[in-house]
CSV table of C-alpha atoms in Angstrom, one decimal:
chain,number,residue,atom,x,y,z
A,1,UNK,CA,-10.6,-3.1,20.2
A,2,UNK,CA,-13.8,-4.4,18.7
A,3,UNK,CA,-16.2,-6.3,20.9
A,4,UNK,CA,-17.3,-10.0,20.5
A,5,UNK,CA,-20.9,-8.8,19.7
A,6,UNK,CA,-19.6,-6.5,16.9
A,7,UNK,CA,-17.5,-9.3,15.5
A,8,UNK,CA,-20.7,-11.4,15.4
A,9,UNK,CA,-22.3,-8.5,13.4
A,10,UNK,CA,-19.4,-8.5,10.9
A,11,UNK,CA,-19.7,-12.3,10.4
A,12,UNK,CA,-23.5,-12.1,10.0
A,13,UNK,CA,-23.1,-9.2,7.5
A,14,UNK,CA,-21.0,-11.2,5.1
A,15,UNK,CA,-22.9,-14.4,5.6
A,16,UNK,CA,-26.3,-12.9,4.7
A,17,UNK,CA,-24.8,-11.4,1.5
A,18,UNK,CA,-23.2,-14.7,0.6
A,19,UNK,CA,-19.8,-13.0,0.5
A,20,UNK,CA,-17.7,-15.6,2.3
A,21,UNK,CA,-16.8,-17.1,-1.0
A,22,UNK,CA,-14.8,-14.0,-1.9
A,23,UNK,CA,-13.0,-13.9,1.5
A,24,UNK,CA,-9.9,-16.1,0.8
A,25,UNK,CA,-7.1,-15.1,3.2
A,26,UNK,CA,-5.1,-13.6,0.3
A,27,UNK,CA,-8.1,-11.5,-0.9
A,28,UNK,CA,-8.7,-10.2,2.6
A,29,UNK,CA,-5.0,-9.3,2.9
A,30,UNK,CA,-5.3,-7.4,-0.4
A,31,UNK,CA,-8.4,-5.5,0.9
A,32,UNK,CA,-6.7,-4.7,4.2
A,33,UNK,CA,-3.8,-3.1,2.2
A,34,UNK,CA,-6.2,-1.2,0.0
A,35,UNK,CA,-8.1,0.2,3.0
A,36,UNK,CA,-4.8,1.1,4.8
A,37,UNK,CA,-3.9,3.1,1.7
A,38,UNK,CA,-7.3,4.9,1.7
A,39,UNK,CA,-6.6,5.8,5.4
A,40,UNK,CA,-3.2,7.2,4.3
A,41,UNK,CA,-5.0,9.1,1.5
A,42,UNK,CA,-6.9,11.2,4.1
A,43,UNK,CA,-3.5,12.7,5.0
A,44,UNK,CA,-2.2,13.2,1.5
A,45,UNK,CA,-0.5,16.5,0.7
A,46,UNK,CA,-1.4,17.8,4.2
A,47,UNK,CA,1.1,19.5,6.5
A,48,UNK,CA,0.8,18.6,10.2
A,49,UNK,CA,-0.9,21.9,10.8
A,50,UNK,CA,-3.6,21.3,8.2
A,51,UNK,CA,-4.1,17.8,9.7
A,52,UNK,CA,-4.8,19.3,13.1
A,53,UNK,CA,-7.5,21.5,11.6
A,54,UNK,CA,-8.9,18.7,9.4
A,55,UNK,CA,-9.3,16.5,12.6
A,56,UNK,CA,-11.5,19.2,14.1
A,57,UNK,CA,-13.7,19.4,11.0
A,58,UNK,CA,-16.6,17.4,9.5
A,59,UNK,CA,-14.0,15.6,7.5
A,60,UNK,CA,-12.8,13.7,10.6
A,61,UNK,CA,-15.6,11.2,10.0
A,62,UNK,CA,-14.0,10.1,6.7
A,63,UNK,CA,-10.9,9.1,8.6
A,64,UNK,CA,-12.9,7.2,11.2
A,65,UNK,CA,-14.6,5.3,8.3
A,66,UNK,CA,-11.2,4.3,6.9
A,67,UNK,CA,-10.0,3.3,10.4
A,68,UNK,CA,-13.1,1.1,10.7
A,69,UNK,CA,-12.5,-0.5,7.3
A,70,UNK,CA,-9.0,-1.5,8.3
A,71,UNK,CA,-10.3,-2.9,11.6
A,72,UNK,CA,-13.1,-4.8,9.8
A,73,UNK,CA,-10.7,-6.7,7.4
A,74,UNK,CA,-8.2,-7.3,10.3
A,75,UNK,CA,-11.1,-8.8,12.3
A,76,UNK,CA,-12.2,-11.1,9.4
A,77,UNK,CA,-8.6,-12.2,8.8
A,78,UNK,CA,-7.9,-13.0,12.5
A,79,UNK,CA,-11.3,-14.8,12.8
A,80,UNK,CA,-10.9,-16.9,9.7
A,81,UNK,CA,-7.3,-17.9,10.4
A,82,UNK,CA,-7.8,-18.4,14.2
A,83,UNK,CA,-5.3,-15.7,15.1
A,84,UNK,CA,-5.6,-14.2,18.6
A,85,UNK,CA,-4.7,-10.6,18.3
A,86,UNK,CA,-3.7,-10.2,21.9
A,87,UNK,CA,-1.3,-13.1,21.7
A,88,UNK,CA,0.1,-12.0,18.4
A,89,UNK,CA,0.7,-8.4,19.6
A,90,UNK,CA,2.1,-9.6,23.0
A,91,UNK,CA,4.6,-11.9,21.2
A,92,UNK,CA,5.6,-9.2,18.7
A,93,UNK,CA,6.1,-6.6,21.4
A,94,UNK,CA,8.6,-9.0,23.1
A,95,UNK,CA,10.5,-9.3,19.8
A,96,UNK,CA,10.4,-5.5,19.4
A,97,UNK,CA,11.8,-5.0,22.9
A,98,UNK,CA,14.7,-7.3,21.9
A,99,UNK,CA,15.2,-5.7,18.5
A,100,UNK,CA,15.1,-2.1,20.0
A,101,UNK,CA,16.7,-2.1,23.4
A,102,UNK,CA,15.9,1.2,25.1
A,103,UNK,CA,19.5,2.2,25.8
A,104,UNK,CA,20.4,1.8,22.2
A,105,UNK,CA,17.4,3.4,20.5
A,106,UNK,CA,16.1,6.1,22.8
A,107,UNK,CA,15.2,9.1,20.7
A,108,UNK,CA,16.3,7.5,17.4
A,109,UNK,CA,14.0,6.3,14.5
A,110,UNK,CA,16.5,4.1,12.7
A,111,UNK,CA,15.3,0.6,11.6
A,112,UNK,CA,16.8,-2.2,13.7
A,113,UNK,CA,19.0,-3.2,10.7
A,114,UNK,CA,21.0,0.0,11.3
A,115,UNK,CA,22.2,-1.3,14.7
A,116,UNK,CA,25.1,-3.7,14.6
B,1,UNK,CA,-9.2,-7.3,20.0
B,2,UNK,CA,-6.3,-5.9,22.1
B,3,UNK,CA,-6.9,-5.5,25.8
B,4,UNK,CA,-6.6,-2.2,27.8
B,5,UNK,CA,-3.5,-3.7,29.5
B,6,UNK,CA,-1.8,-4.4,26.2
B,7,UNK,CA,-2.5,-0.9,25.0
B,8,UNK,CA,-0.8,0.4,28.1
B,9,UNK,CA,2.2,-1.7,27.2
B,10,UNK,CA,2.3,-0.2,23.7
B,11,UNK,CA,2.1,3.3,25.1
B,12,UNK,CA,4.8,2.6,27.7
B,13,UNK,CA,7.0,1.0,25.0
B,14,UNK,CA,7.2,4.1,22.8
B,15,UNK,CA,7.4,6.5,25.8
B,16,UNK,CA,10.4,4.8,27.4
B,17,UNK,CA,12.2,4.9,24.0
B,18,UNK,CA,11.3,8.6,23.5
B,19,UNK,CA,9.5,7.7,20.3
B,20,UNK,CA,6.4,9.8,20.7
B,21,UNK,CA,8.1,12.6,18.8
B,22,UNK,CA,8.0,10.5,15.6
B,23,UNK,CA,4.3,9.5,16.0
B,24,UNK,CA,2.5,12.3,14.2
B,25,UNK,CA,-0.8,11.0,12.9
B,26,UNK,CA,0.4,11.2,9.3
B,27,UNK,CA,3.5,9.2,10.1
B,28,UNK,CA,1.5,6.5,11.9
B,29,UNK,CA,-0.8,6.3,8.9
B,30,UNK,CA,2.3,5.8,6.7
B,31,UNK,CA,3.6,3.0,9.0
B,32,UNK,CA,0.1,1.3,9.1
B,33,UNK,CA,0.1,1.3,5.3
B,34,UNK,CA,3.7,-0.1,5.1
B,35,UNK,CA,2.8,-2.9,7.6
B,36,UNK,CA,-0.4,-3.8,5.7
B,37,UNK,CA,1.8,-4.2,2.7
B,38,UNK,CA,4.2,-6.5,4.5
B,39,UNK,CA,1.2,-8.5,5.6
B,40,UNK,CA,0.2,-8.8,1.9
B,41,UNK,CA,3.7,-9.8,1.0
B,42,UNK,CA,3.4,-13.0,3.0
B,43,UNK,CA,0.8,-14.0,0.4
B,44,UNK,CA,2.8,-12.9,-2.6
B,45,UNK,CA,2.9,-15.3,-5.6
B,46,UNK,CA,1.1,-18.0,-3.6
B,47,UNK,CA,-1.9,-19.9,-4.9
B,48,UNK,CA,-4.7,-20.6,-2.4
B,49,UNK,CA,-3.4,-24.2,-2.0
B,50,UNK,CA,0.1,-23.0,-1.2
B,51,UNK,CA,-1.3,-20.6,1.3
B,52,UNK,CA,-3.2,-23.4,3.0
B,53,UNK,CA,0.1,-25.3,3.5
B,54,UNK,CA,2.0,-22.2,4.5
B,55,UNK,CA,-0.5,-21.5,7.3
B,56,UNK,CA,0.2,-25.0,8.8
B,57,UNK,CA,4.0,-24.4,8.6
B,58,UNK,CA,6.5,-22.6,10.8
B,59,UNK,CA,6.1,-19.6,8.5
B,60,UNK,CA,2.7,-18.9,10.0
B,61,UNK,CA,4.4,-16.9,12.8
B,62,UNK,CA,5.7,-14.3,10.3
B,63,UNK,CA,2.1,-13.6,9.3
B,64,UNK,CA,1.0,-13.3,12.9
B,65,UNK,CA,3.9,-10.8,13.4
B,66,UNK,CA,2.6,-8.7,10.5
B,67,UNK,CA,-1.0,-8.9,11.8
B,68,UNK,CA,0.4,-7.7,15.1
B,69,UNK,CA,2.3,-4.8,13.5
B,70,UNK,CA,-0.9,-3.5,11.8
B,71,UNK,CA,-2.9,-3.8,15.0
B,72,UNK,CA,-0.1,-1.9,16.9
B,73,UNK,CA,-0.2,1.1,14.6
B,74,UNK,CA,-4.0,1.1,14.5
B,75,UNK,CA,-4.0,1.1,18.3
B,76,UNK,CA,-1.6,4.1,18.5
B,77,UNK,CA,-3.6,6.0,15.9
B,78,UNK,CA,-6.9,5.4,17.7
B,79,UNK,CA,-5.5,6.3,21.0
B,80,UNK,CA,-3.7,9.4,19.9
B,81,UNK,CA,-6.8,10.7,17.9
B,82,UNK,CA,-9.3,9.6,20.5
B,83,UNK,CA,-11.1,7.3,18.1
B,84,UNK,CA,-13.3,4.6,19.6
B,85,UNK,CA,-12.9,1.6,17.3
B,86,UNK,CA,-16.2,0.0,18.3
B,87,UNK,CA,-18.1,3.2,17.6
B,88,UNK,CA,-16.2,3.7,14.2
B,89,UNK,CA,-16.9,0.1,13.1
B,90,UNK,CA,-20.5,0.2,14.2
B,91,UNK,CA,-21.1,3.4,12.3
B,92,UNK,CA,-19.4,2.1,9.2
B,93,UNK,CA,-21.3,-1.2,9.2
B,94,UNK,CA,-24.5,0.8,9.2
B,95,UNK,CA,-23.3,2.7,6.1
B,96,UNK,CA,-22.2,-0.5,4.5
B,97,UNK,CA,-25.6,-2.1,5.1
B,98,UNK,CA,-27.2,0.9,3.3
B,99,UNK,CA,-24.6,0.9,0.5
B,100,UNK,CA,-25.0,-2.9,0.0
B,101,UNK,CA,-28.6,-4.0,0.6
B,102,UNK,CA,-28.7,-7.8,0.8
B,103,UNK,CA,-31.3,-8.3,-1.9
B,104,UNK,CA,-29.2,-6.3,-4.4
B,105,UNK,CA,-25.7,-7.7,-3.6
B,106,UNK,CA,-26.2,-11.3,-2.5
B,107,UNK,CA,-23.4,-13.3,-4.0
B,108,UNK,CA,-21.9,-10.4,-6.0
B,109,UNK,CA,-18.6,-8.7,-5.4
B,110,UNK,CA,-19.1,-5.5,-7.3
B,111,UNK,CA,-18.3,-2.1,-5.7
B,112,UNK,CA,-21.3,-0.1,-4.7
B,113,UNK,CA,-20.6,2.4,-7.5
B,114,UNK,CA,-21.7,-0.4,-9.9
B,115,UNK,CA,-25.2,-0.3,-8.5
B,116,UNK,CA,-27.5,2.5,-9.8
C,1,UNK,CA,11.6,5.8,-19.0
C,2,UNK,CA,13.1,2.4,-19.6
C,3,UNK,CA,14.5,1.5,-23.0
C,4,UNK,CA,13.2,-1.3,-25.3
C,5,UNK,CA,16.5,-3.1,-24.8
C,6,UNK,CA,16.1,-3.0,-21.1
C,7,UNK,CA,12.5,-4.3,-21.4
C,8,UNK,CA,13.9,-7.2,-23.4
C,9,UNK,CA,16.2,-7.9,-20.5
C,10,UNK,CA,13.3,-8.0,-18.0
C,11,UNK,CA,11.4,-10.4,-20.2
C,12,UNK,CA,14.4,-12.6,-20.7
C,13,UNK,CA,15.2,-12.6,-17.0
C,14,UNK,CA,11.8,-14.0,-16.0
C,15,UNK,CA,11.6,-16.4,-18.9
C,16,UNK,CA,14.9,-18.1,-18.2
C,17,UNK,CA,13.8,-18.5,-14.5
C,18,UNK,CA,10.5,-20.0,-15.6
C,19,UNK,CA,8.7,-17.3,-13.7
C,20,UNK,CA,6.1,-16.3,-16.2
C,21,UNK,CA,3.7,-18.8,-14.5
C,22,UNK,CA,3.6,-16.6,-11.4
C,23,UNK,CA,3.0,-13.3,-13.3
C,24,UNK,CA,-0.8,-13.2,-13.5
C,25,UNK,CA,-1.9,-9.6,-13.9
C,26,UNK,CA,-3.4,-9.6,-10.3
C,27,UNK,CA,-0.1,-10.9,-8.8
C,28,UNK,CA,1.9,-8.3,-10.7
C,29,UNK,CA,-0.4,-5.6,-9.3
C,30,UNK,CA,0.1,-7.0,-5.8
C,31,UNK,CA,3.9,-6.9,-6.3
C,32,UNK,CA,3.7,-3.4,-7.7
C,33,UNK,CA,1.8,-2.3,-4.6
C,34,UNK,CA,4.3,-4.0,-2.3
C,35,UNK,CA,7.3,-2.3,-4.0
C,36,UNK,CA,5.6,1.1,-3.9
C,37,UNK,CA,5.2,0.5,-0.1
C,38,UNK,CA,8.9,-0.4,0.2
C,39,UNK,CA,9.8,2.8,-1.6
C,40,UNK,CA,7.6,4.7,0.9
C,41,UNK,CA,9.4,2.9,3.7
C,42,UNK,CA,12.7,4.6,2.8
C,43,UNK,CA,11.0,7.9,3.9
C,44,UNK,CA,9.4,6.5,7.1
C,45,UNK,CA,9.7,8.6,10.2
C,46,UNK,CA,12.0,11.1,8.3
C,47,UNK,CA,11.5,14.9,8.4
C,48,UNK,CA,12.1,16.7,5.1
C,49,UNK,CA,15.5,17.8,6.4
C,50,UNK,CA,16.6,14.3,7.3
C,51,UNK,CA,15.5,13.2,3.8
C,52,UNK,CA,17.6,15.9,2.2
C,53,UNK,CA,20.7,14.4,4.0
C,54,UNK,CA,19.7,10.8,3.4
C,55,UNK,CA,19.5,11.6,-0.4
C,56,UNK,CA,23.2,12.7,-0.3
C,57,UNK,CA,24.3,9.6,1.6
C,58,UNK,CA,25.2,6.0,0.6
C,59,UNK,CA,21.6,5.1,1.5
C,60,UNK,CA,20.4,6.8,-1.7
C,61,UNK,CA,21.1,3.6,-3.6
C,62,UNK,CA,18.4,1.8,-1.5
C,63,UNK,CA,15.8,4.3,-2.8
C,64,UNK,CA,17.0,3.9,-6.4
C,65,UNK,CA,16.6,0.1,-6.0
C,66,UNK,CA,13.0,0.6,-4.8
C,67,UNK,CA,12.3,3.0,-7.7
C,68,UNK,CA,13.7,0.3,-10.0
C,69,UNK,CA,11.5,-2.4,-8.5
C,70,UNK,CA,8.3,-0.3,-9.1
C,71,UNK,CA,9.4,0.4,-12.7
C,72,UNK,CA,10.1,-3.3,-13.3
C,73,UNK,CA,6.6,-4.5,-12.3
C,74,UNK,CA,5.0,-1.6,-14.1
C,75,UNK,CA,6.9,-2.6,-17.2
C,76,UNK,CA,5.8,-6.3,-16.9
C,77,UNK,CA,2.2,-5.2,-16.4
C,78,UNK,CA,2.1,-2.9,-19.4
C,79,UNK,CA,3.9,-5.4,-21.6
C,80,UNK,CA,1.6,-8.3,-20.6
C,81,UNK,CA,-1.6,-6.3,-20.9
C,82,UNK,CA,-0.6,-4.5,-24.1
C,83,UNK,CA,-0.8,-1.0,-22.4
C,84,UNK,CA,1.1,1.8,-24.0
C,85,UNK,CA,2.3,3.9,-21.1
C,86,UNK,CA,2.6,7.1,-23.2
C,87,UNK,CA,-1.0,6.7,-24.4
C,88,UNK,CA,-2.3,6.0,-20.9
C,89,UNK,CA,-0.5,9.0,-19.4
C,90,UNK,CA,-1.5,11.3,-22.2
C,91,UNK,CA,-5.1,10.3,-21.8
C,92,UNK,CA,-5.0,10.6,-18.0
C,93,UNK,CA,-3.4,14.1,-18.2
C,94,UNK,CA,-6.3,15.3,-20.3
C,95,UNK,CA,-8.7,14.0,-17.7
C,96,UNK,CA,-6.7,15.6,-15.0
C,97,UNK,CA,-6.7,19.0,-16.8
C,98,UNK,CA,-10.5,18.8,-16.9
C,99,UNK,CA,-10.9,17.7,-13.3
C,100,UNK,CA,-8.4,20.3,-12.1
C,101,UNK,CA,-8.8,23.5,-14.2
C,102,UNK,CA,-5.9,25.9,-13.4
C,103,UNK,CA,-8.1,28.8,-12.4
C,104,UNK,CA,-9.9,26.7,-9.8
C,105,UNK,CA,-7.1,24.8,-8.2
C,106,UNK,CA,-4.0,27.0,-8.4
C,107,UNK,CA,-2.1,26.6,-5.2
C,108,UNK,CA,-4.7,24.2,-3.6
C,109,UNK,CA,-4.2,20.6,-2.9
C,110,UNK,CA,-7.8,19.5,-2.5
C,111,UNK,CA,-9.1,16.4,-4.2
C,112,UNK,CA,-11.4,17.1,-7.2
C,113,UNK,CA,-14.4,15.9,-5.2
C,114,UNK,CA,-14.0,19.0,-3.1
C,115,UNK,CA,-14.9,21.2,-6.0
C,116,UNK,CA,-18.6,21.6,-6.8
D,1,UNK,CA,8.1,4.3,-21.2
D,2,UNK,CA,7.1,8.0,-21.2
D,3,UNK,CA,8.7,10.3,-23.7
D,4,UNK,CA,10.7,13.5,-22.9
D,5,UNK,CA,7.8,15.6,-24.4
D,6,UNK,CA,5.3,13.9,-22.1
D,7,UNK,CA,7.5,14.5,-19.1
D,8,UNK,CA,7.7,18.2,-20.1
D,9,UNK,CA,3.9,18.1,-20.1
D,10,UNK,CA,3.8,16.7,-16.6
D,11,UNK,CA,6.2,19.4,-15.3
D,12,UNK,CA,4.2,22.2,-17.0
D,13,UNK,CA,0.9,20.8,-15.6
D,14,UNK,CA,2.0,21.0,-11.9
D,15,UNK,CA,3.9,24.3,-12.4
D,16,UNK,CA,0.9,26.2,-13.9
D,17,UNK,CA,-1.2,25.0,-11.0
D,18,UNK,CA,1.4,26.1,-8.5
D,19,UNK,CA,1.5,22.5,-7.1
D,20,UNK,CA,5.3,22.1,-6.9
D,21,UNK,CA,5.1,23.3,-3.2
D,22,UNK,CA,3.2,20.1,-2.3
D,23,UNK,CA,5.6,17.7,-4.1
D,24,UNK,CA,8.2,17.0,-1.5
D,25,UNK,CA,9.9,13.6,-2.2
D,26,UNK,CA,8.1,12.1,0.8
D,27,UNK,CA,4.7,13.3,-0.3
D,28,UNK,CA,5.3,12.0,-3.9
D,29,UNK,CA,6.2,8.6,-2.4
D,30,UNK,CA,3.0,8.6,-0.4
D,31,UNK,CA,1.0,9.4,-3.6
D,32,UNK,CA,2.8,6.7,-5.6
D,33,UNK,CA,1.9,4.2,-2.9
D,34,UNK,CA,-1.8,5.3,-2.9
D,35,UNK,CA,-2.0,5.0,-6.7
D,36,UNK,CA,-0.4,1.6,-6.7
D,37,UNK,CA,-3.1,0.6,-4.2
D,38,UNK,CA,-5.8,2.0,-6.5
D,39,UNK,CA,-4.3,0.0,-9.3
D,40,UNK,CA,-4.5,-3.2,-7.1
D,41,UNK,CA,-8.1,-2.3,-6.2
D,42,UNK,CA,-9.1,-2.8,-9.9
D,43,UNK,CA,-8.3,-6.5,-9.3
D,44,UNK,CA,-10.0,-6.7,-5.9
D,45,UNK,CA,-12.1,-9.9,-5.3
D,46,UNK,CA,-11.7,-10.9,-9.0
D,47,UNK,CA,-10.7,-14.5,-10.0
D,48,UNK,CA,-8.2,-14.7,-12.9
D,49,UNK,CA,-11.1,-15.6,-15.2
D,50,UNK,CA,-13.1,-12.5,-14.2
D,51,UNK,CA,-10.0,-10.4,-14.8
D,52,UNK,CA,-9.7,-11.8,-18.3
D,53,UNK,CA,-13.2,-10.6,-19.1
D,54,UNK,CA,-12.8,-7.3,-17.3
D,55,UNK,CA,-9.7,-6.6,-19.5
D,56,UNK,CA,-11.9,-6.9,-22.6
D,57,UNK,CA,-14.6,-4.6,-21.2
D,58,UNK,CA,-15.1,-0.9,-21.0
D,59,UNK,CA,-13.6,-1.1,-17.5
D,60,UNK,CA,-10.2,-1.6,-18.9
D,61,UNK,CA,-9.8,2.1,-19.2
D,62,UNK,CA,-10.0,2.5,-15.4
D,63,UNK,CA,-7.0,0.2,-15.1
D,64,UNK,CA,-5.1,2.2,-17.7
D,65,UNK,CA,-5.8,5.4,-15.7
D,66,UNK,CA,-4.3,3.8,-12.6
D,67,UNK,CA,-1.3,2.6,-14.5
D,68,UNK,CA,-0.9,6.2,-15.7
D,69,UNK,CA,-1.2,7.6,-12.2
D,70,UNK,CA,1.6,5.4,-11.0
D,71,UNK,CA,3.8,6.3,-13.9
D,72,UNK,CA,3.1,10.0,-13.4
D,73,UNK,CA,4.3,10.0,-9.8
D,74,UNK,CA,7.3,7.8,-10.6
D,75,UNK,CA,8.2,10.4,-13.3
D,76,UNK,CA,7.9,13.3,-10.9
D,77,UNK,CA,10.0,11.5,-8.3
D,78,UNK,CA,12.8,10.5,-10.7
D,79,UNK,CA,12.9,14.0,-12.2
D,80,UNK,CA,13.0,15.8,-8.9
D,81,UNK,CA,15.6,13.5,-7.4
D,82,UNK,CA,17.7,13.2,-10.6
D,83,UNK,CA,17.3,9.5,-10.8
D,84,UNK,CA,17.8,7.8,-14.2
D,85,UNK,CA,15.3,5.1,-14.4
D,86,UNK,CA,17.3,3.1,-17.0
D,87,UNK,CA,20.4,3.2,-14.8
D,88,UNK,CA,18.4,2.3,-11.6
D,89,UNK,CA,16.7,-0.7,-13.3
D,90,UNK,CA,19.9,-1.9,-15.0
D,91,UNK,CA,21.7,-1.9,-11.6
D,92,UNK,CA,18.8,-3.6,-9.8
D,93,UNK,CA,18.5,-6.3,-12.5
D,94,UNK,CA,22.2,-7.2,-11.9
D,95,UNK,CA,21.6,-7.5,-8.2
D,96,UNK,CA,18.5,-9.6,-8.9
D,97,UNK,CA,20.5,-11.9,-11.2
D,98,UNK,CA,23.0,-12.4,-8.3
D,99,UNK,CA,20.2,-12.9,-5.7
D,100,UNK,CA,18.3,-15.3,-7.9
D,101,UNK,CA,20.7,-17.4,-9.9
D,102,UNK,CA,18.8,-19.3,-12.6
D,103,UNK,CA,19.9,-22.8,-11.6
D,104,UNK,CA,18.7,-22.3,-8.0
D,105,UNK,CA,15.4,-20.5,-8.6
D,106,UNK,CA,14.0,-21.9,-11.9
D,107,UNK,CA,10.3,-22.4,-11.5
D,108,UNK,CA,10.3,-21.4,-7.8
D,109,UNK,CA,8.7,-18.2,-6.3
D,110,UNK,CA,10.5,-18.2,-2.9
D,111,UNK,CA,12.0,-14.9,-1.7
D,112,UNK,CA,15.8,-14.9,-1.8
D,113,UNK,CA,16.0,-15.1,2.0
D,114,UNK,CA,14.7,-18.7,1.6
D,115,UNK,CA,17.9,-19.7,-0.1
D,116,UNK,CA,20.9,-20.4,2.0
């Protein structure tokens, strides 16, 4: 995902604005949730066909901005809490493979709680 | 953030479960929002002090799982829509620097709309 | 929506559990957002057809529970901040009518910022 | 909460704009989540003290607008799906009382899954 140099940029950006004081883990989590919602808002009311067209239009940039915002807060959170994203995702994918064995879930979208 | 190999893992995981059919961009955006909310839920009702302790406990792993879930859906979305996360973040940080010039915003948390 | 008697029940419920201490306006807003996300999760991955069927099934009750959770936190917030929901909605509907005049928006889902 | 007359207003508002076509249950749920997030955004980065002051300022109206938006989508959803909010909340409060018996949870904010 984002490079080490870009992460340095993010850290410098908030430091030179004296914004670290606002970045408690809870407040970053709030902001991450708000940005994920703004990302979803780009798709609001749209049918899949309209989305296809919107993705080819000048409005695509708004979506990329929201994707960036989510990534930025995720980066701050992982950095501040010392979370390695690769390790976290690797571990979670192992859990997912156990929760959703291929032979049971192939082609089905049910949540794992639906499987006895 | 996540490595190219890990991304391949994510793509293989959903392919072998025949889950690509469910991954419309809109539905991935919905899932990303849901996971960001579950991440926020880890902090629900907690004071900053309680969060400090929770981060040192065995409950830290739950948070890392939610961080992973957000990263997974962000990865699927960027891959499927051909969005380069580095490019998107770099572009957005330039916009943020213009929206929030250091001399104006240093030490202040107001949204840019608060500045004339 | 909810009756005055039911609101009294909600207030008694949190008082007898000594939970008022956790209900800062910010924390109620966090919880409201979390519940709205759980409500959305009931629809996750579902096509409109599958939703039709799910609404006729025993799983409908889960959705009603999430609707209730959202209403409960909205009730606590309005009560604690002295917000009259009828007044707030009436005022907002007037603003919406001005932002979205019928002749301009009929049959269109664009956000008001799309209209010059 | 909102009166029957006000609900009639909401229904008339969307009908005269020919917006019912966009109000699938899933899309209303998406919008409800987005508005709950905008409500949370009003509190973003604020300490409890700053929130106290903000509630006494002219910015209070923005919060009331977001509260209204959440209530509006909740009203549309309940109306369209034939959900009685009073019944749903009454039922959920009974479940909550069982999940969180006073003697066990008094003064504690843990989720019910924390109690054996």
